[in-house]
Amino acid sequence: VNKKYMVYILALFTLLVISFIANIVVPIVIVRPLLVTQYFCPDDWIRFQDSCYYFSKQEENWNSSRYNCSTQHADLTMIDTMEEMNFLTQYKCTSDHWIGLTMTKNQTRQWVNGTIFNKWFDVKGNGKCAYLGDDGVATARCYTERKWICRKKRHL
């Protein structure tokens, strides 16, 4: 009777250990790193509010800059609020950076996501592609080489 009782206790203990590993240890080891990497921005990206921003170190034309953003599952940044404008202006330092605003064929300004620019800030110049400079947003010929700013939403 004692031996059967010990086998029964050992079996219950083994099941308890397996249950603990399956329900506690495995979710922590597998799920937690996924949550951490989704919450934070990738290396070399800067978090601001719900987005991640990449400020390039090299210079390219507007189309190449946009392509470089797309390889990182991002696009050239749009500027939706004054807070975002202030953040971008402060963080970019003194270099001009391409942003995701262009002039369409019918002479309206459009963001890279297809929405029409609502003119909440001034855009200087009559070029086709927009950049953020020391004096705000201006335009230039798209083949000019500048640094650029990518933006992507931070995944929660």
mmCIF file of C-alpha atoms in Angstrom:
data_model
loop_
_atom_site.group_PDB
_atom_site.id
_atom_site.type_symbol
_atom_site.label_atom_id
_atom_site.label_comp_id
_atom_site.label_asym_id
_atom_site.label_seq_id
_atom_site.Cartn_x
_atom_site.Cartn_y
_atom_site.Cartn_z
ATOM 1 C CA VAL A 1 0.000 0.000 0.000
ATOM 2 C CA ASN A 2 2.831 2.359 0.844
ATOM 3 C CA LYS A 3 4.532 1.739 -2.501
ATOM 4 C CA LYS A 4 1.311 2.413 -4.470
ATOM 5 C CA TYR A 5 0.799 5.594 -2.480
ATOM 6 C CA MET A 6 4.336 6.792 -3.296
ATOM 7 C CA VAL A 7 3.858 6.069 -7.031
ATOM 8 C CA TYR A 8 0.581 8.003 -6.918
ATOM 9 C CA ILE A 9 2.251 10.991 -5.174
ATOM 10 C CA LEU A 10 5.171 10.912 -7.642
ATOM 11 C CA ALA A 11 2.766 10.861 -10.614
ATOM 12 C CA LEU A 12 0.820 13.827 -9.207
ATOM 13 C CA PHE A 13 4.033 15.744 -8.554
ATOM 14 C CA THR A 14 5.235 15.058 -12.115
ATOM 15 C CA LEU A 15 1.924 16.315 -13.540
ATOM 16 C CA LEU A 16 2.157 19.407 -11.348
ATOM 17 C CA VAL A 17 5.676 20.181 -12.620
ATOM 18 C CA ILE A 18 4.624 19.651 -16.254
ATOM 19 C CA SER A 19 1.594 21.896 -15.751
ATOM 20 C CA PHE A 20 3.761 24.596 -14.166
ATOM 21 C CA ILE A 21 6.233 24.515 -17.049
ATOM 22 C CA ALA A 22 3.497 24.533 -19.700
ATOM 23 C CA ASN A 23 1.415 27.301 -18.135
ATOM 24 C CA ILE A 24 3.972 29.584 -16.488
ATOM 25 C CA VAL A 25 7.487 29.110 -17.859
ATOM 26 C CA VAL A 26 6.698 28.637 -21.568
ATOM 27 C CA PRO A 27 4.507 31.770 -21.893
ATOM 28 C CA ILE A 28 7.147 33.897 -20.152
ATOM 29 C CA VAL A 29 9.995 32.584 -22.307
ATOM 30 C CA ILE A 30 8.100 32.718 -25.626
ATOM 31 C CA VAL A 31 5.529 35.518 -25.337
ATOM 32 C CA ARG A 32 7.391 38.122 -23.285
ATOM 33 C CA PRO A 33 10.164 38.792 -25.847
ATOM 34 C CA LEU A 34 7.483 39.245 -28.529
ATOM 35 C CA LEU A 35 5.705 41.838 -26.414
ATOM 36 C CA VAL A 36 8.928 43.687 -25.655
ATOM 37 C CA THR A 37 10.025 43.889 -29.305
ATOM 38 C CA GLN A 38 6.568 45.009 -30.426
ATOM 39 C CA TYR A 39 6.362 47.759 -27.801
ATOM 40 C CA PHE A 40 9.702 49.396 -28.507
ATOM 41 C CA CYS A 41 11.116 50.839 -31.711
ATOM 42 C CA PRO A 42 13.901 49.086 -33.649
ATOM 43 C CA ASP A 43 17.540 49.992 -33.057
ATOM 44 C CA ASP A 44 18.469 53.387 -34.546
ATOM 45 C CA TRP A 45 14.805 54.479 -34.464
ATOM 46 C CA ILE A 46 13.398 57.115 -32.099
ATOM 47 C CA ARG A 47 10.054 56.705 -30.378
ATOM 48 C CA PHE A 48 7.669 59.672 -30.181
ATOM 49 C CA GLN A 49 4.056 59.136 -29.112
ATOM 50 C CA ASP A 50 2.690 56.140 -31.071
ATOM 51 C CA SER A 51 5.280 56.157 -33.853
ATOM 52 C CA CYS A 52 8.900 55.271 -34.517
ATOM 53 C CA TYR A 53 11.120 57.614 -36.538
ATOM 54 C CA TYR A 54 14.330 57.008 -38.419
ATOM 55 C CA PHE A 55 16.575 59.988 -39.193
ATOM 56 C CA SER A 56 18.965 58.970 -41.972
ATOM 57 C CA LYS A 57 22.660 59.712 -41.813
ATOM 58 C CA GLN A 58 23.242 59.514 -45.579
ATOM 59 C CA GLU A 59 21.626 61.553 -48.361
ATOM 60 C CA GLU A 60 19.489 60.385 -51.287
ATOM 61 C CA ASN A 61 16.938 61.882 -53.674
ATOM 62 C CA TRP A 62 13.260 61.854 -52.639
ATOM 63 C CA ASN A 63 12.328 58.610 -54.453
ATOM 64 C CA SER A 64 15.356 56.714 -53.128
ATOM 65 C CA SER A 65 14.646 58.059 -49.654
ATOM 66 C CA ARG A 66 11.091 56.767 -49.834
ATOM 67 C CA TYR A 67 12.338 53.406 -51.091
ATOM 68 C CA ASN A 68 14.777 53.191 -48.174
ATOM 69 C CA CYS A 69 11.871 53.769 -45.776
ATOM 70 C CA SER A 70 9.815 51.055 -47.483
ATOM 71 C CA THR A 71 12.577 48.488 -46.914
ATOM 72 C CA GLN A 72 12.020 49.119 -43.189
ATOM 73 C CA HIS A 73 8.204 48.735 -43.485
ATOM 74 C CA ALA A 74 7.846 52.511 -43.122
ATOM 75 C CA ASP A 75 7.279 55.576 -45.295
ATOM 76 C CA LEU A 76 8.583 59.119 -45.393
ATOM 77 C CA THR A 77 7.085 60.888 -42.414
ATOM 78 C CA MET A 78 3.885 62.852 -42.503
ATOM 79 C CA ILE A 79 3.447 65.675 -40.001
ATOM 80 C CA ASP A 80 0.045 65.498 -38.332
ATOM 81 C CA THR A 81 0.358 67.773 -35.295
ATOM 82 C CA MET A 82 2.333 70.738 -34.029
ATOM 83 C CA GLU A 83 3.847 68.473 -31.350
ATOM 84 C CA GLU A 84 5.138 66.155 -34.059
ATOM 85 C CA MET A 85 6.471 69.132 -36.050
ATOM 86 C CA ASN A 86 8.337 70.392 -32.971
ATOM 87 C CA PHE A 87 9.778 66.938 -32.253
ATOM 88 C CA LEU A 88 10.974 66.470 -35.843
ATOM 89 C CA THR A 89 12.431 69.972 -36.060
ATOM 90 C CA GLN A 90 14.297 69.580 -32.794
ATOM 91 C CA TYR A 91 15.587 66.073 -33.475
ATOM 92 C CA LYS A 92 16.757 66.597 -37.064
ATOM 93 C CA CYS A 93 19.354 69.197 -35.973
ATOM 94 C CA THR A 94 20.557 71.458 -38.791
ATOM 95 C CA SER A 95 20.249 69.179 -41.838
ATOM 96 C CA ASP A 96 17.353 69.300 -44.291
ATOM 97 C CA HIS A 97 15.337 66.056 -44.367
ATOM 98 C CA TRP A 98 12.883 64.799 -46.982
ATOM 99 C CA ILE A 99 9.333 64.247 -45.708
ATOM 100 C CA GLY A 100 6.346 62.498 -47.290
ATOM 101 C CA LEU A 101 4.672 65.473 -48.976
ATOM 102 C CA THR A 102 4.611 66.051 -52.755
ATOM 103 C CA MET A 103 2.892 68.202 -55.351
ATOM 104 C CA THR A 104 0.455 66.273 -57.557
ATOM 105 C CA LYS A 105 -0.079 66.817 -61.287
ATOM 106 C CA ASN A 106 -3.149 68.953 -60.555
ATOM 107 C CA GLN A 107 -1.060 71.250 -58.311
ATOM 108 C CA THR A 108 -2.329 70.084 -54.926
ATOM 109 C CA ARG A 109 -0.055 68.902 -52.146
ATOM 110 C CA GLN A 110 -0.568 65.313 -51.070
ATOM 111 C CA TRP A 111 0.871 63.118 -48.324
ATOM 112 C CA VAL A 112 2.388 59.727 -49.147
ATOM 113 C CA ASN A 113 -0.716 57.973 -47.760
ATOM 114 C CA GLY A 114 -2.873 59.729 -50.384
ATOM 115 C CA THR A 115 -4.524 62.352 -48.177
ATOM 116 C CA ILE A 116 -4.607 65.948 -49.373
ATOM 117 C CA PHE A 117 -2.506 68.377 -47.348
ATOM 118 C CA ASN A 118 -4.851 70.624 -45.343
ATOM 119 C CA LYS A 119 -2.418 73.576 -45.239
ATOM 120 C CA TRP A 120 -2.130 73.698 -41.459
ATOM 121 C CA PHE A 121 1.465 74.913 -41.864
ATOM 122 C CA ASP A 122 3.201 76.981 -44.541
ATOM 123 C CA VAL A 123 5.164 75.295 -47.309
ATOM 124 C CA LYS A 124 7.754 77.528 -48.985
ATOM 125 C CA GLY A 125 8.866 77.155 -52.588
ATOM 126 C CA ASN A 126 7.351 75.715 -55.741
ATOM 127 C CA GLY A 127 9.239 72.429 -56.018
ATOM 128 C CA LYS A 128 7.532 69.050 -56.243
ATOM 129 C CA CYS A 129 8.976 67.343 -53.132
ATOM 130 C CA ALA A 130 8.927 68.665 -49.570
ATOM 131 C CA TYR A 131 11.625 68.687 -46.922
ATOM 132 C CA LEU A 132 11.862 69.857 -43.332
ATOM 133 C CA GLY A 133 14.514 72.545 -42.969
ATOM 134 C CA ASP A 134 15.645 75.007 -40.338
ATOM 135 C CA ASP A 135 12.883 77.457 -41.314
ATOM 136 C CA GLY A 136 10.060 74.917 -41.528
ATOM 137 C CA VAL A 137 8.805 72.971 -44.535
ATOM 138 C CA ALA A 138 9.956 73.916 -48.027
ATOM 139 C CA THR A 139 10.038 72.254 -51.434
ATOM 140 C CA ALA A 140 12.746 71.444 -53.939
ATOM 141 C CA ARG A 141 13.382 69.366 -57.028
ATOM 142 C CA CYS A 142 12.968 65.716 -56.133
ATOM 143 C CA TYR A 143 16.366 64.694 -57.517
ATOM 144 C CA THR A 144 18.186 66.840 -54.935
ATOM 145 C CA GLU A 145 19.978 64.681 -52.374
ATOM 146 C CA ARG A 146 19.031 65.181 -48.740
ATOM 147 C CA LYS A 147 18.715 63.168 -45.581
ATOM 148 C CA TRP A 148 15.252 61.807 -44.862
ATOM 149 C CA ILE A 149 12.884 60.873 -42.026
ATOM 150 C CA CYS A 150 10.956 57.586 -42.017
ATOM 151 C CA ARG A 151 7.941 56.966 -39.799
ATOM 152 C CA LYS A 152 6.090 53.824 -38.867
ATOM 153 C CA LYS A 153 3.490 53.075 -36.266
ATOM 154 C CA ARG A 154 4.709 51.433 -33.103
ATOM 155 C CA HIS A 155 2.979 48.072 -32.608
ATOM 156 C CA LEU A 156 1.343 47.492 -29.248
#
